[in-house]
C-alpha positions as CSV (number, residue, x, y, z in Angstrom):
1,X,21.3,-13.0,-7.2
2,X,17.6,-12.0,-7.9
3,X,17.5,-9.8,-4.8
4,X,21.1,-8.5,-4.8
5,X,21.5,-5.0,-3.3
6,X,17.9,-4.9,-2.0
7,X,16.3,-4.5,1.4
8,X,14.3,-7.6,1.9
9,X,10.7,-7.9,3.3
10,X,8.8,-11.0,4.2
11,X,5.4,-11.1,2.4
12,X,2.7,-12.7,4.5
13,X,-0.8,-13.8,3.7
14,X,-3.7,-12.3,5.7
15,X,-3.3,-14.9,8.4
16,X,0.4,-13.9,8.9
17,X,1.9,-17.0,7.2
18,X,5.1,-16.3,5.2
19,X,4.5,-16.8,1.5
20,X,7.1,-14.8,-0.4
21,X,9.8,-12.1,-0.4
22,X,9.8,-8.6,-1.6
23,X,12.9,-6.6,-2.2
24,X,13.4,-2.8,-2.6
25,X,16.5,-1.6,-4.6
26,X,19.2,0.2,-2.6
27,X,20.6,1.9,-5.7
28,X,19.1,3.6,-8.7
29,X,20.9,1.6,-11.4
30,X,18.6,-1.5,-11.1
31,X,15.8,-2.2,-13.6
32,X,13.0,-2.4,-11.0
33,X,12.7,-0.5,-7.7
34,X,10.6,-3.3,-6.1
35,X,10.9,-6.9,-6.9
36,X,8.9,-9.8,-5.6
37,X,9.4,-13.6,-5.5
38,X,8.1,-15.4,-8.5
39,X,4.4,-16.3,-8.3
40,X,3.7,-19.7,-6.8
41,X,0.5,-21.6,-5.8
42,X,0.6,-19.7,-2.5
43,X,1.7,-16.3,-3.8
44,X,-0.2,-14.4,-6.4
45,X,0.8,-10.7,-6.0
46,X,-2.6,-9.5,-7.3
47,X,-4.3,-11.4,-4.4
48,X,-2.0,-10.2,-1.6
49,X,-2.3,-7.0,0.4
50,X,1.1,-6.3,2.0
51,X,0.8,-5.7,5.8
52,X,-2.8,-6.8,6.1
53,X,-1.9,-9.4,8.7
54,X,-0.8,-6.5,11.0
55,X,-3.3,-3.9,9.9
56,X,-6.5,-5.9,9.8
57,X,-7.6,-5.2,13.4
58,X,-7.0,-1.5,13.1
59,X,-8.8,-1.3,9.7
60,X,-11.8,-3.0,11.1
61,X,-11.8,-0.7,14.2
62,X,-11.3,2.5,12.2
63,X,-13.6,1.3,9.3
64,X,-11.0,2.6,6.9
65,X,-7.8,1.5,5.2
66,X,-5.0,3.7,4.0
67,X,-3.3,2.4,0.9
68,X,0.2,3.5,0.1
69,X,2.5,2.3,-2.7
70,X,5.4,0.4,-1.1
71,X,6.7,-1.5,1.9
72,X,8.9,1.4,3.2
73,X,5.9,3.8,3.1
74,X,3.8,1.3,5.0
75,X,6.5,0.9,7.7
76,X,6.8,4.7,8.1
77,X,3.0,5.0,8.4
78,X,2.8,2.2,11.0
79,X,5.7,3.7,13.0
80,X,3.9,7.1,12.9
81,X,0.7,5.5,14.3
82,X,-1.3,4.9,11.2
83,X,-1.6,1.2,11.7
84,X,-4.5,0.8,9.3
85,X,-2.1,1.2,6.3
86,X,-1.5,-1.5,3.7
87,X,0.1,-1.7,0.3
88,X,-0.6,-3.5,-3.0
89,X,2.0,-6.0,-4.2
90,X,3.1,-4.3,-7.3
91,X,2.2,-1.2,-9.3
92,X,-1.5,-1.8,-9.6
93,X,-4.2,-2.0,-7.0
94,X,-6.3,-5.0,-8.1
95,X,-10.0,-5.9,-7.9
96,X,-9.2,-8.8,-5.7
97,X,-7.2,-6.6,-3.3
98,X,-10.2,-4.2,-3.3
99,X,-12.6,-7.0,-2.5
100,X,-10.4,-8.2,0.4
101,X,-10.3,-4.7,1.9
102,X,-14.0,-4.1,1.3
103,X,-14.8,-7.0,3.6
104,X,-13.0,-5.2,6.4
105,X,-13.9,-1.6,5.9
106,X,-16.4,0.5,3.9
107,X,-13.8,3.2,3.0
108,X,-10.3,3.3,1.4
109,X,-7.9,6.2,1.3
110,X,-5.3,6.1,-1.5
111,X,-2.1,7.8,-0.5
112,X,0.2,7.1,-3.5
113,X,3.4,9.0,-4.2
114,X,3.3,12.6,-5.2
115,X,4.9,12.0,-8.6
116,X,3.5,11.3,-12.0
117,X,3.7,7.5,-11.6
118,X,1.8,7.7,-8.3
119,X,-0.9,10.0,-9.8
120,X,-1.2,7.6,-12.8
121,X,-1.6,4.7,-10.4
122,X,-4.3,6.5,-8.5
123,X,-6.2,7.2,-11.7
124,X,-5.9,3.6,-12.8
125,X,-7.4,2.6,-9.5
126,X,-10.6,4.3,-10.5
127,X,-11.9,1.4,-12.4
128,X,-11.1,-1.0,-9.6
129,X,-13.0,1.2,-7.1
130,X,-16.0,1.4,-9.4
131,X,-16.0,-2.4,-10.0
132,X,-15.8,-3.1,-6.3
133,X,-18.4,-0.5,-5.4
134,X,-16.1,1.1,-2.9
135,X,-16.2,4.5,-1.3
136,X,-12.7,5.9,-1.9
137,X,-10.8,9.1,-1.1
138,X,-7.5,10.3,-2.3
139,X,-4.8,12.0,-0.1
140,X,-2.6,14.1,-2.4
141,X,1.0,14.4,-1.4
142,X,3.3,17.3,-2.5
143,X,5.2,16.7,-5.8
144,X,8.2,14.4,-5.1
145,X,6.9,13.2,-1.7
146,X,5.9,9.8,-0.6
147,X,4.3,8.9,2.8
148,X,7.8,8.0,4.2
149,X,9.5,11.2,3.2
150,X,6.4,13.3,4.1
151,X,6.3,11.9,7.6
152,X,10.0,12.4,8.0
153,X,9.9,16.0,6.8
154,X,6.6,17.2,8.4
155,X,5.7,14.6,11.1
156,X,2.9,12.3,12.0
157,X,0.5,15.1,12.9
158,X,0.8,16.7,9.4
159,X,0.3,13.3,7.8
160,X,-2.8,12.8,9.8
161,X,-4.1,16.2,8.6
162,X,-3.4,15.2,5.0
163,X,-5.4,12.0,5.5
164,X,-8.3,13.9,7.1
165,X,-8.3,16.4,4.2
166,X,-8.4,13.5,1.6
167,X,-11.0,14.2,-1.1
168,X,-13.7,12.0,-2.6
169,X,-12.2,10.0,-5.4
170,X,-15.1,10.6,-7.7
């Protein structure tokens, strides 16, 4: 019942071991768009970076991680060739997630949704970046867009240009 009417995603740790589920609502009349398994000794959402097990090698090679908001955005980015993309588990990008990514790459690019909630989440990430002493940039999406819808509408090349034009966070 907890995940009724949701698309389900397996959440894995950084080694690729299955540790929880995430579900994205299929309709708008549910209280939470994204819902994760309850926290357990193996799964603390503030310590997990979704997709890291698949993106780690590319992040190290490119010395940069792209951070989007949700699982569907991450899947769209990977399908479009941006395999260094990951997502936080929840609405906040945490200090522990920043520390995990800092060990792999010196630079992070935030690409949150182009709505008020996404912009607020990016602003809240400022303290996290300062605390982790990270070099961060922000890629601004048009109002109402997310990485998934942007890639579908404009293509991978346009998304790549958006990432290249990302601005210094500070």
